[in-house]
Amino acid sequence: MSDNYKEKFENVKNAKGIYQWIDTRIPILSLINNTVGKGYYAPKNLSYLWNFGVLAFLSLLVQIVTGVLLAMHYKPDTRYAFESVEIIMRDVNYGWLLRYTHAVGASMFFSVLYVHIFRGMYYGSYKNPRELLWFTGVVLYIMVMASGFLGYVLPWGQMSFWGATVITSVVSAIPFVGDAFVVWVWGGYSVDDPTLNRFFVLHFLIPILIAGMSMLHVVGLHQFGSNNPVGIEVEKKDKIPFYPYYIVKDMVTVVLFFLVLFLFVFFAPNYLGHPDNYIEADPLVTPMHIVPEWYFLPFYAILRAIPNKLGGVIAMLGALFIWFVLPWLDFSKIKSGRYRPYFRSAFCIFIANFFFLMWLGGQPAEEPYITLSRLAVVLYFAHFLVILPLISKYEKPCYLPDSIND
Ligand code: HEM
């Protein structure tokens, strides 16, 4: 027997109390302690912006719990889907609460993620040695987007049907195989019953994969610990235990999260939705304006800005996939935007442009919105491909402290 093996048996023999009895057999309690307890140390200067990772977890949990309960009453069949949602709203006990919490919860999830992502961008959290952590984050964002898109199709309203038709048709832009591919995606010659069924299965499956991917994200986080507002790597003396300090701080935003969620659920549950989705899907009647949910609008604006269909698809996917290479486009050694005057200005313009694109995505596809969208798309890509590399090369950073105490 190896020493390590013997030691484990010794530990089991000497275990005192229920904690050690469990932990010497399956070390789950020490894993929790080393992840979110006294055993994990985080920089002492983290601001409230560092609470949004935990809020992303909370959003995922809310979506999974309400989603599983909704799935017990929902019917993924084009003949009954719309009606089953109405039954959930009117006849199932607290069904309206489940549905509204799930729908508003999706918007909360994206709001939390956008803050989480932009926080990472501003403080350079994607830089060496956290490139792969950032990478897992971008994968998570794409998975959340996929799940959100698939979920919106399920109520089988007009926007569900036409949104799904517009976005899946995009696949047909792929040269040579596009038309065959879109038939394969639909499971037929239009968005129909097989499409709804497979979208339901995937909408259910992806959040489980998101949960697994989030674990990998946290493993990546714990390899070097959190970055911080100053952006320099910190020593043990500048860290404090996660429990109680950050657990208590996280509770503040957890309460605020539920406050905002339920303000919408109880007082404006349909504010972020589209009224057309209360009309059952009709393949013979196209809505005046087909618009996706607000959180997809920047990417939708990019898709529509390019006159060529294939070009639009490439630009839309490129706008997202460029995030993967961000650590190499912004190669300045200084992480935090606090000490980078030019970067800070560029970042503010980037955020303003992102929200401008979001607004443009909700406008009809006509002038002047088309020209404005094209300008915004050029600025979006210039930020990554021209502005960031140039700033990284020529910017003179401000004085950087030696430690976070300085
Ligand atoms: C389901 C989605 C996600 C979950 C559950 C999640 C969870 C977390 C948690 C708990 C942390 C530590 C606390 C914090 O720094 O806020 C964290 C950190 C981080 N996340 Fe995420 N995250 C998600 C999505 C993303 C996305 C979409 C990105 C980027 C595209 C991202 C990039 C990062 C980075 C770079 C850090 C380290 C931040 C730092 O140390 O400054 N995450 N994440």
PDB file of C-alpha atoms in Angstrom, residues 40-165:
ATOM      1  CA  TYR A  40     -10.279  30.290  -0.103  1.00  0.00           C
ATOM      2  CA  TYR A  41      -8.573  33.678  -0.035  1.00  0.00           C
ATOM      3  CA  ALA A  42      -9.508  36.547  -2.364  1.00  0.00           C
ATOM      4  CA  PRO A  43      -7.910  40.013  -2.803  1.00  0.00           C
ATOM      5  CA  LYS A  44      -9.210  42.379  -0.137  1.00  0.00           C
ATOM      6  CA  ASN A  45      -9.961  45.240  -2.543  1.00  0.00           C
ATOM      7  CA  LEU A  46     -12.626  43.588  -4.743  1.00  0.00           C
ATOM      8  CA  SER A  47     -15.486  45.981  -5.542  1.00  0.00           C
ATOM      9  CA  TYR A  48     -19.163  45.118  -5.953  1.00  0.00           C
ATOM     10  CA  LEU A  49     -18.462  44.471  -9.636  1.00  0.00           C
ATOM     11  CA  TRP A  50     -16.867  41.190  -8.515  1.00  0.00           C
ATOM     12  CA  ASN A  51     -20.259  40.021  -7.191  1.00  0.00           C
ATOM     13  CA  PHE A  52     -21.633  39.388 -10.650  1.00  0.00           C
ATOM     14  CA  GLY A  53     -20.033  35.957 -11.095  1.00  0.00           C
ATOM     15  CA  VAL A  54     -21.993  34.677  -8.126  1.00  0.00           C
ATOM     16  CA  LEU A  55     -25.103  36.413  -9.498  1.00  0.00           C
ATOM     17  CA  ALA A  56     -24.558  34.561 -12.796  1.00  0.00           C
ATOM     18  CA  PHE A  57     -24.633  31.305 -10.824  1.00  0.00           C
ATOM     19  CA  LEU A  58     -27.776  32.442  -9.068  1.00  0.00           C
ATOM     20  CA  SER A  59     -29.430  33.304 -12.406  1.00  0.00           C
ATOM     21  CA  LEU A  60     -28.584  29.859 -13.737  1.00  0.00           C
ATOM     22  CA  LEU A  61     -30.100  28.259 -10.653  1.00  0.00           C
ATOM     23  CA  VAL A  62     -33.311  30.307 -10.938  1.00  0.00           C
ATOM     24  CA  GLN A  63     -33.625  29.346 -14.639  1.00  0.00           C
ATOM     25  CA  ILE A  64     -33.049  25.632 -13.965  1.00  0.00           C
ATOM     26  CA  VAL A  65     -35.505  25.414 -11.053  1.00  0.00           C
ATOM     27  CA  THR A  66     -38.322  27.366 -12.763  1.00  0.00           C
ATOM     28  CA  GLY A  67     -37.570  25.676 -16.111  1.00  0.00           C
ATOM     29  CA  VAL A  68     -37.846  22.139 -14.745  1.00  0.00           C
ATOM     30  CA  LEU A  69     -41.179  23.007 -13.082  1.00  0.00           C
ATOM     31  CA  LEU A  70     -42.493  24.618 -16.297  1.00  0.00           C
ATOM     32  CA  ALA A  71     -41.432  21.556 -18.316  1.00  0.00           C
ATOM     33  CA  MET A  72     -43.817  19.448 -16.210  1.00  0.00           C
ATOM     34  CA  HIS A  73     -46.755  21.276 -17.822  1.00  0.00           C
ATOM     35  CA  TYR A  74     -45.410  22.404 -21.191  1.00  0.00           C
ATOM     36  CA  LYS A  75     -46.122  20.399 -24.389  1.00  0.00           C
ATOM     37  CA  PRO A  76     -43.499  20.574 -27.166  1.00  0.00           C
ATOM     38  CA  ASP A  77     -46.031  19.963 -29.948  1.00  0.00           C
ATOM     39  CA  THR A  78     -47.089  22.685 -32.416  1.00  0.00           C
ATOM     40  CA  ARG A  79     -50.753  21.787 -31.841  1.00  0.00           C
ATOM     41  CA  TYR A  80     -50.612  22.267 -28.054  1.00  0.00           C
ATOM     42  CA  ALA A  81     -47.525  24.373 -27.237  1.00  0.00           C
ATOM     43  CA  PHE A  82     -49.226  27.799 -27.272  1.00  0.00           C
ATOM     44  CA  GLU A  83     -52.262  26.483 -25.400  1.00  0.00           C
ATOM     45  CA  SER A  84     -50.149  24.640 -22.829  1.00  0.00           C
ATOM     46  CA  VAL A  85     -48.439  27.949 -21.991  1.00  0.00           C
ATOM     47  CA  GLU A  86     -51.857  29.593 -21.553  1.00  0.00           C
ATOM     48  CA  ILE A  87     -52.862  26.710 -19.267  1.00  0.00           C
ATOM     49  CA  ILE A  88     -49.689  27.253 -17.245  1.00  0.00           C
ATOM     50  CA  MET A  89     -50.646  30.948 -16.947  1.00  0.00           C
ATOM     51  CA  ARG A  90     -54.287  30.411 -15.975  1.00  0.00           C
ATOM     52  CA  ASP A  91     -54.830  26.927 -14.510  1.00  0.00           C
ATOM     53  CA  VAL A  92     -51.584  25.638 -13.019  1.00  0.00           C
ATOM     54  CA  ASN A  93     -51.156  26.744  -9.408  1.00  0.00           C
ATOM     55  CA  TYR A  94     -48.669  29.615  -9.429  1.00  0.00           C
ATOM     56  CA  GLY A  95     -47.890  28.776 -13.059  1.00  0.00           C
ATOM     57  CA  TRP A  96     -47.930  32.509 -13.903  1.00  0.00           C
ATOM     58  CA  LEU A  97     -45.277  33.078 -11.234  1.00  0.00           C
ATOM     59  CA  LEU A  98     -43.093  30.299 -12.624  1.00  0.00           C
ATOM     60  CA  ARG A  99     -43.411  31.516 -16.200  1.00  0.00           C
ATOM     61  CA  TYR A 100     -42.849  35.184 -15.465  1.00  0.00           C
ATOM     62  CA  THR A 101     -39.887  34.387 -13.191  1.00  0.00           C
ATOM     63  CA  HIS A 102     -38.382  32.261 -15.961  1.00  0.00           C
ATOM     64  CA  ALA A 103     -38.951  34.912 -18.650  1.00  0.00           C
ATOM     65  CA  VAL A 104     -37.748  37.869 -16.567  1.00  0.00           C
ATOM     66  CA  GLY A 105     -34.996  35.601 -15.165  1.00  0.00           C
ATOM     67  CA  ALA A 106     -33.579  35.253 -18.681  1.00  0.00           C
ATOM     68  CA  SER A 107     -33.280  39.039 -18.955  1.00  0.00           C
ATOM     69  CA  MET A 108     -31.700  39.191 -15.509  1.00  0.00           C
ATOM     70  CA  PHE A 109     -29.207  36.503 -16.537  1.00  0.00           C
ATOM     71  CA  PHE A 110     -28.112  38.513 -19.571  1.00  0.00           C
ATOM     72  CA  SER A 111     -27.945  41.801 -17.644  1.00  0.00           C
ATOM     73  CA  VAL A 112     -25.744  40.127 -15.034  1.00  0.00           C
ATOM     74  CA  LEU A 113     -23.562  38.571 -17.740  1.00  0.00           C
ATOM     75  CA  TYR A 114     -23.084  41.867 -19.575  1.00  0.00           C
ATOM     76  CA  VAL A 115     -21.867  43.540 -16.369  1.00  0.00           C
ATOM     77  CA  HIS A 116     -19.651  40.499 -15.668  1.00  0.00           C
ATOM     78  CA  ILE A 117     -18.147  40.573 -19.162  1.00  0.00           C
ATOM     79  CA  PHE A 118     -17.620  44.357 -19.335  1.00  0.00           C
ATOM     80  CA  ARG A 119     -16.097  44.325 -15.849  1.00  0.00           C
ATOM     81  CA  GLY A 120     -13.622  41.725 -17.147  1.00  0.00           C
ATOM     82  CA  MET A 121     -12.889  43.874 -20.188  1.00  0.00           C
ATOM     83  CA  TYR A 122     -12.292  47.054 -18.185  1.00  0.00           C
ATOM     84  CA  TYR A 123     -10.011  45.467 -15.595  1.00  0.00           C
ATOM     85  CA  GLY A 124      -8.147  43.294 -18.130  1.00  0.00           C
ATOM     86  CA  SER A 125      -9.199  40.075 -16.378  1.00  0.00           C
ATOM     87  CA  TYR A 126      -8.636  38.208 -19.658  1.00  0.00           C
ATOM     88  CA  LYS A 127      -4.892  38.819 -19.608  1.00  0.00           C
ATOM     89  CA  ASN A 128      -2.077  36.428 -18.776  1.00  0.00           C
ATOM     90  CA  PRO A 129      -2.478  34.097 -16.893  1.00  0.00           C
ATOM     91  CA  ARG A 130      -6.306  34.150 -17.116  1.00  0.00           C
ATOM     92  CA  GLU A 131      -6.704  33.667 -20.894  1.00  0.00           C
ATOM     93  CA  LEU A 132      -8.314  30.232 -20.602  1.00  0.00           C
ATOM     94  CA  LEU A 133     -10.601  31.427 -17.824  1.00  0.00           C
ATOM     95  CA  TRP A 134     -11.787  34.156 -20.212  1.00  0.00           C
ATOM     96  CA  PHE A 135     -12.079  31.527 -22.949  1.00  0.00           C
ATOM     97  CA  THR A 136     -14.410  29.345 -20.840  1.00  0.00           C
ATOM     98  CA  GLY A 137     -16.402  32.517 -20.104  1.00  0.00           C
ATOM     99  CA  VAL A 138     -16.953  33.273 -23.804  1.00  0.00           C
ATOM    100  CA  VAL A 139     -18.037  29.652 -24.348  1.00  0.00           C
ATOM    101  CA  LEU A 140     -20.488  30.074 -21.451  1.00  0.00           C
ATOM    102  CA  TYR A 141     -21.895  33.244 -22.984  1.00  0.00           C
ATOM    103  CA  ILE A 142     -22.448  31.511 -26.339  1.00  0.00           C
ATOM    104  CA  MET A 143     -24.180  28.617 -24.557  1.00  0.00           C
ATOM    105  CA  VAL A 144     -26.437  30.991 -22.610  1.00  0.00           C
ATOM    106  CA  MET A 145     -27.295  32.765 -25.880  1.00  0.00           C
ATOM    107  CA  ALA A 146     -28.136  29.440 -27.570  1.00  0.00           C
ATOM    108  CA  SER A 147     -30.352  28.388 -24.690  1.00  0.00           C
ATOM    109  CA  GLY A 148     -32.087  31.794 -24.607  1.00  0.00           C
ATOM    110  CA  PHE A 149     -32.794  31.680 -28.332  1.00  0.00           C
ATOM    111  CA  LEU A 150     -34.174  28.118 -28.194  1.00  0.00           C
ATOM    112  CA  GLY A 151     -36.330  28.939 -25.168  1.00  0.00           C
ATOM    113  CA  TYR A 152     -37.982  31.894 -26.888  1.00  0.00           C
ATOM    114  CA  VAL A 153     -39.307  29.550 -29.604  1.00  0.00           C
ATOM    115  CA  LEU A 154     -41.121  27.288 -27.136  1.00  0.00           C
ATOM    116  CA  PRO A 155     -44.269  29.415 -26.395  1.00  0.00           C
ATOM    117  CA  TRP A 156     -44.959  29.153 -30.146  1.00  0.00           C
ATOM    118  CA  GLY A 157     -46.139  32.730 -30.555  1.00  0.00           C
ATOM    119  CA  GLN A 158     -45.669  34.849 -33.676  1.00  0.00           C
ATOM    120  CA  MET A 159     -42.248  36.166 -32.580  1.00  0.00           C
ATOM    121  CA  SER A 160     -41.171  32.641 -31.574  1.00  0.00           C
ATOM    122  CA  PHE A 161     -41.981  31.302 -35.001  1.00  0.00           C
ATOM    123  CA  TRP A 162     -40.707  34.191 -37.115  1.00  0.00           C
ATOM    124  CA  GLY A 163     -37.631  34.813 -34.961  1.00  0.00           C
ATOM    125  CA  ALA A 164     -36.711  31.135 -35.307  1.00  0.00           C
ATOM    126  CA  THR A 165     -37.358  31.275 -39.057  1.00  0.00           C
TER     127      THR A 165
END
